[in-house]
Amino acid sequence: MKLTIVGTGYQGLVVGTCMAENGHQVTCLDRDETLIAHLNEGRMPIHEPGLEELVMRNMEEERLRFQVDLAEAVRDSMMVFICVGTQVDASGAVDLAEVEAAADQIADAMDGYRLIVLKSTCPPGTADQLIERIAARTEHPFDMVVNPDFMKEGAAIQDFMGPDRVVVGCDDIRVNEIMKELYSPFLRTGKPYLQMDRHSAEMVKYAVNVLLASRISIMNQMAELCSSYEADVSAVREGIAADERIGPHYLFPGLGFGGTGIPKDLATCIRMAQDKGLSHDLFEAVLEVNKRRQRHFLERILRYYGDAIVEKRIAVWGAAFKPRTDDIRGAPALAIIQGLLDAGAEVVVYDPACNRKIKEHFGDAVSVAPRYYHALEGADGLVIATEWNEFRRPDYARMASLMRESVIFDGRNLYTLDVMREHGFRYFSVGRPTAGGES
Ligand SMILES: NC(=O)c1ccc[n+]([C@@H]2O[C@H](COP(=O)([O-])OP(=O)(O)OC[C@H]3O[C@@H](n4cnc5c(N)ncnc54)[C@H](O)[C@@H]3O)[C@@H](O)[C@H]2O)c1
């Protein structure tokens, strides 16, 4: 089938590439000419495991192309996927301007029937509004389905190629059959294809992210409780995760959730509830606990150094909002780095994928290190903000020899307390006793 993807950001690039990998003829569009030029030169705009290889192969085999001309691509395709951004303001209101503009452009380009797939995350009712909007601009027939995405950055290809389920909001049997056929190669392992009404399909994405967020916030509060009762939250987590009713995922205490998905979707749920006069204080608490977690972590560091922070050089390992991505949007590390800078510390950051983005974000206020040990040279402390695998088993003796003071503030609980004691570190983590003595 010929498919057009409108919006070639994190989502659109993964969707388009995975569809091409399954044999479809895909055109990925973006209004950003530089982005499209880079992709046509084989330069990846994002760091996503396995993506580059798939993009290159499908470009070479002429199943995947990148362009800015929307009208030409829409005229050439039967299905058009909307994958543009949906920003959220401080009140949780979703800005649908990009989605509406994409719908208008698609409507204006149509020269016959099209199946339009809304993949951007939008509040319930958005697809209905877009249907009215498109119908007002074109006389050509079309259908619109809602098809939310559940992929995780850092494992997006894997998630898209082998999803836990595919959700399609659609009220037409014929269209549903087309969608089922489209996704059948991805569901060979027997995972469910779930057809439902459009509003429910739009809501599923929000519901999933609220649930995931609540697990993380509950674990972060549990971590505080563990600290107060001399329990180790890592052991407690293992005890919880073994319970089949709960399972192991999204139970890691730390710096809380970040990125663009979970925080924005949670904020939108709070706003949606307020708009309908519902009191959803549980959702609000989940968000508040998350903000507090990052604040408390920063306060712990600042309390440790006191006024002397202005003379301290602090190394930060990890800046991405999660490992295996270069996305720093909404990353907890940003708030922590900013807090350290505001307090007068010198900050040197190392992240395997986002050093460039950190430099763009903070300018000369921070320095970035080319290797992770380089960041530690002369450091008075190390903050671990992202759980990249390469940070998990470092050469502790080398770390200690490079640092001026052997103190680690680990926001991701990467090390065991015994190892930290053995190597003479003072080690602050989340929900576990401090190794090397409190202070
Ligand atoms: N990032 C993820 O992992 C993820 C996962 C699930 C759902 N989503 C949802 O997917 C949507 C897109 O997210 P993203 O992270 O890919 O955003 P993004 O900002 O990375 O990408 C959006 C792209 O759309 C382009 N664009 C906007 N309007 C356009 C237009 N009219 N024509 C052509 N291009 C246009 C922008 O230039 C940009 O490159 C959001 O609704 C998001 O909530 C994202």
CSV table of N, CA, C and O and ligand atoms in Angstrom, one decimal, residues 6-12 29-32 35 68 70 83-87 98-99 101-102 105 119-122 148-153 156 205 260-261 264-265 327 329, ligand 1:
chain,number,residue,atom,x,y,z
A,6,VAL,N,2.4,12.3,7.8
A,6,VAL,CA,2.6,13.8,8.0
A,6,VAL,C,3.2,14.1,9.3
A,6,VAL,O,2.6,13.8,10.4
A,7,GLY,N,4.4,14.6,9.3
A,7,GLY,CA,5.1,14.8,10.6
A,7,GLY,C,6.2,13.7,10.8
A,7,GLY,O,5.8,12.6,11.0
A,8,THR,N,7.5,14.1,10.6
A,8,THR,CA,8.5,13.1,10.7
A,8,THR,C,9.4,13.3,11.9
A,8,THR,O,10.6,13.5,11.8
A,9,GLY,N,8.7,13.5,13.1
A,9,GLY,CA,9.4,13.6,14.3
A,9,GLY,C,9.7,12.2,14.9
A,9,GLY,O,9.8,11.2,14.1
A,10,TYR,N,9.8,12.1,16.2
A,10,TYR,CA,10.1,10.8,16.8
A,10,TYR,C,9.0,9.7,16.3
A,10,TYR,O,9.4,8.6,15.9
A,11,GLN,N,7.8,10.1,16.5
A,11,GLN,CA,6.7,9.2,16.1
A,11,GLN,C,6.7,8.9,14.6
A,11,GLN,O,6.7,7.7,14.2
A,12,GLY,N,6.6,9.9,13.8
A,12,GLY,CA,6.4,9.7,12.4
A,12,GLY,C,7.5,9.0,11.7
A,12,GLY,O,7.3,8.1,10.9
A,29,LEU,N,6.7,13.0,5.4
A,29,LEU,CA,6.7,14.4,5.2
A,29,LEU,C,7.0,15.2,6.4
A,29,LEU,O,6.7,14.8,7.5
A,30,ASP,N,7.7,16.3,6.2
A,30,ASP,CA,7.8,17.3,7.3
A,30,ASP,C,7.9,18.7,6.7
A,30,ASP,O,8.5,18.9,5.6
A,31,ARG,N,7.4,19.6,7.5
A,31,ARG,CA,7.5,21.0,7.0
A,31,ARG,C,9.0,21.6,7.2
A,31,ARG,O,9.3,22.6,6.7
A,32,ASP,N,9.7,20.8,8.1
A,32,ASP,CA,11.1,21.3,8.4
A,32,ASP,C,12.0,20.8,7.3
A,32,ASP,O,12.4,19.6,7.2
A,35,LEU,N,15.4,19.1,8.3
A,35,LEU,CA,15.2,17.7,8.8
A,35,LEU,C,15.1,16.8,7.6
A,35,LEU,O,15.7,15.7,7.5
A,68,VAL,N,9.1,17.4,1.5
A,68,VAL,CA,8.3,18.5,2.2
A,68,VAL,C,7.0,18.7,1.4
A,68,VAL,O,6.1,19.3,2.0
A,70,LEU,N,3.6,18.1,0.7
A,70,LEU,CA,2.5,17.3,1.2
A,70,LEU,C,1.5,17.0,0.1
A,70,LEU,O,1.1,15.8,0.0
A,83,CYS,N,0.9,12.5,12.3
A,83,CYS,CA,1.9,12.2,13.3
A,83,CYS,C,2.6,13.5,13.8
A,83,CYS,O,3.7,13.5,14.2
A,84,VAL,N,1.8,14.6,13.8
A,84,VAL,CA,2.4,15.9,14.1
A,84,VAL,C,2.3,16.1,15.7
A,84,VAL,O,1.7,15.3,16.3
A,85,GLY,N,3.0,17.1,16.2
A,85,GLY,CA,3.1,17.3,17.6
A,85,GLY,C,1.8,17.8,18.2
A,85,GLY,O,1.0,18.5,17.5
A,86,THR,N,1.6,17.5,19.5
A,86,THR,CA,0.5,18.0,20.2
A,86,THR,C,1.0,18.6,21.6
A,86,THR,O,1.2,17.8,22.5
A,87,GLN,N,1.3,19.9,21.5
A,87,GLN,CA,1.9,20.5,22.7
A,87,GLN,C,0.8,20.7,23.8
A,87,GLN,O,-0.3,20.9,23.4
A,98,GLU,N,-1.3,22.2,15.3
A,98,GLU,CA,-0.5,21.4,14.3
A,98,GLU,C,-1.4,20.3,13.7
A,98,GLU,O,-1.4,20.1,12.5
A,99,VAL,N,-2.2,19.7,14.5
A,99,VAL,CA,-3.1,18.6,14.0
A,99,VAL,C,-4.1,19.2,13.1
A,99,VAL,O,-4.4,18.7,12.0
A,101,ALA,N,-3.9,22.0,11.4
A,101,ALA,CA,-3.2,22.5,10.1
A,101,ALA,C,-3.0,21.3,9.2
A,101,ALA,O,-3.2,21.4,8.0
A,102,ALA,N,-2.5,20.2,9.8
A,102,ALA,CA,-2.2,19.0,9.0
A,102,ALA,C,-3.5,18.5,8.3
A,102,ALA,O,-3.6,18.2,7.1
A,105,GLN,N,-4.4,20.8,5.4
A,105,GLN,CA,-3.6,20.5,4.3
A,105,GLN,C,-3.9,19.2,3.5
A,105,GLN,O,-3.9,19.2,2.3
A,119,LYS,N,-2.7,9.5,14.5
A,119,LYS,CA,-1.8,8.9,15.5
A,119,LYS,C,-1.3,9.8,16.6
A,119,LYS,O,-0.9,9.3,17.6
A,120,SER,N,-1.3,11.1,16.3
A,120,SER,CA,-0.9,12.0,17.3
A,120,SER,C,-1.9,11.8,18.6
A,120,SER,O,-3.0,11.5,18.4
A,121,THR,N,-1.3,12.0,19.7
A,121,THR,CA,-2.1,11.9,21.0
A,121,THR,C,-3.0,13.1,21.1
A,121,THR,O,-2.5,14.2,21.3
A,122,CYS,N,-4.3,12.9,21.1
A,122,CYS,CA,-5.3,14.0,21.2
A,122,CYS,C,-6.4,13.6,22.1
A,122,CYS,O,-6.8,12.4,22.2
A,148,PRO,N,-3.8,5.2,18.3
A,148,PRO,CA,-2.8,5.7,19.2
A,148,PRO,C,-1.5,4.9,19.2
A,148,PRO,O,-1.6,3.7,18.9
A,149,ASP,N,-0.5,5.5,19.6
A,149,ASP,CA,0.8,4.8,19.6
A,149,ASP,C,1.3,4.6,21.1
A,149,ASP,O,1.2,5.5,21.9
A,150,PHE,N,1.8,3.4,21.4
A,150,PHE,CA,2.3,3.1,22.7
A,150,PHE,C,3.8,2.9,22.8
A,150,PHE,O,4.3,2.4,23.8
A,151,MET,N,4.5,3.3,21.7
A,151,MET,CA,5.9,3.0,21.7
A,151,MET,C,6.6,3.9,22.7
A,151,MET,O,6.2,5.0,23.0
A,152,LYS,N,7.7,3.3,23.3
A,152,LYS,CA,8.6,4.0,24.2
A,152,LYS,C,9.8,4.4,23.5
A,152,LYS,O,10.4,3.6,22.8
A,153,GLU,N,10.2,5.7,23.7
A,153,GLU,CA,11.4,6.1,23.1
A,153,GLU,C,12.5,5.3,23.7
A,153,GLU,O,12.5,4.9,24.9
A,156,ALA,N,11.6,2.1,20.6
A,156,ALA,CA,10.4,2.5,19.8
A,156,ALA,C,10.2,1.5,18.6
A,156,ALA,O,9.1,1.0,18.3
A,205,LYS,N,-4.8,5.9,25.3
A,205,LYS,CA,-3.4,6.4,25.4
A,205,LYS,C,-3.3,7.2,26.7
A,205,LYS,O,-2.3,7.0,27.5
A,260,THR,N,8.2,13.8,27.0
A,260,THR,CA,7.0,14.5,26.5
A,260,THR,C,5.7,13.8,26.6
A,260,THR,O,4.7,14.4,26.6
A,261,GLY,N,5.8,12.5,26.8
A,261,GLY,CA,4.6,11.7,26.8
A,261,GLY,C,3.8,11.7,28.1
A,261,GLY,O,2.8,12.3,28.2
A,264,LYS,N,2.9,15.1,29.9
A,264,LYS,CA,1.9,15.9,29.1
A,264,LYS,C,0.5,15.2,29.1
A,264,LYS,O,-0.5,15.9,29.3
A,265,ASP,N,0.5,13.9,29.0
A,265,ASP,CA,-0.8,13.2,29.0
A,265,ASP,C,-1.4,13.2,30.4
A,265,ASP,O,-2.7,13.4,30.5
A,327,ASP,N,16.5,12.2,23.6
A,327,ASP,CA,15.4,13.2,23.9
A,327,ASP,C,15.6,13.8,25.3
A,327,ASP,O,15.6,13.1,26.3
A,329,ARG,N,13.7,16.5,26.2
A,329,ARG,CA,12.5,17.2,26.5
A,329,ARG,C,11.8,16.7,27.8
A,329,ARG,O,11.6,15.5,27.9
B,1,LIG,N1,7.6,10.6,20.9
B,1,LIG,C1,7.0,9.5,21.1
B,1,LIG,O1,7.7,8.5,21.5
B,1,LIG,C2,5.5,9.3,21.1
B,1,LIG,C3,4.9,8.1,21.5
B,1,LIG,C4,3.5,8.0,21.4
B,1,LIG,C5,2.8,9.1,20.9
B,1,LIG,N2,3.4,10.3,20.5
B,1,LIG,C6,2.6,11.4,20.0
B,1,LIG,O2,3.0,11.5,18.7
B,1,LIG,C7,2.8,12.9,18.3
B,1,LIG,C8,4.1,13.4,17.7
B,1,LIG,O3,5.1,13.4,18.7
B,1,LIG,P1,6.6,13.5,18.4
B,1,LIG,O4,7.4,13.3,19.6
B,1,LIG,O5,6.9,12.7,17.2
B,1,LIG,O6,6.7,15.1,18.0
B,1,LIG,P2,7.8,15.9,17.2
B,1,LIG,O7,7.7,17.3,17.7
B,1,LIG,O8,9.1,15.1,17.4
B,1,LIG,O9,7.5,15.7,15.7
B,1,LIG,C9,6.4,16.4,15.1
B,1,LIG,C10,6.9,16.7,13.7
B,1,LIG,O10,5.7,17.2,12.9
B,1,LIG,C11,6.2,18.2,12.0
B,1,LIG,N3,5.0,18.9,11.6
B,1,LIG,C12,4.1,19.6,12.3
B,1,LIG,N4,3.1,20.1,11.6
B,1,LIG,C13,3.4,19.7,10.3
B,1,LIG,C14,2.7,19.8,9.0
B,1,LIG,N5,1.6,20.5,8.9
B,1,LIG,N6,3.2,19.3,8.0
B,1,LIG,C15,4.4,18.5,8.0
B,1,LIG,N7,5.1,18.3,9.2
B,1,LIG,C16,4.6,18.9,10.3
B,1,LIG,C17,7.2,19.0,12.9
B,1,LIG,O11,8.0,19.7,12.1
B,1,LIG,C18,7.9,17.9,13.6
B,1,LIG,O12,9.1,17.4,12.9
B,1,LIG,C19,2.4,13.7,19.6
B,1,LIG,O13,1.0,13.8,19.6
B,1,LIG,C20,2.8,12.7,20.7
B,1,LIG,O14,2.1,12.9,21.9
B,1,LIG,C21,4.8,10.4,20.6
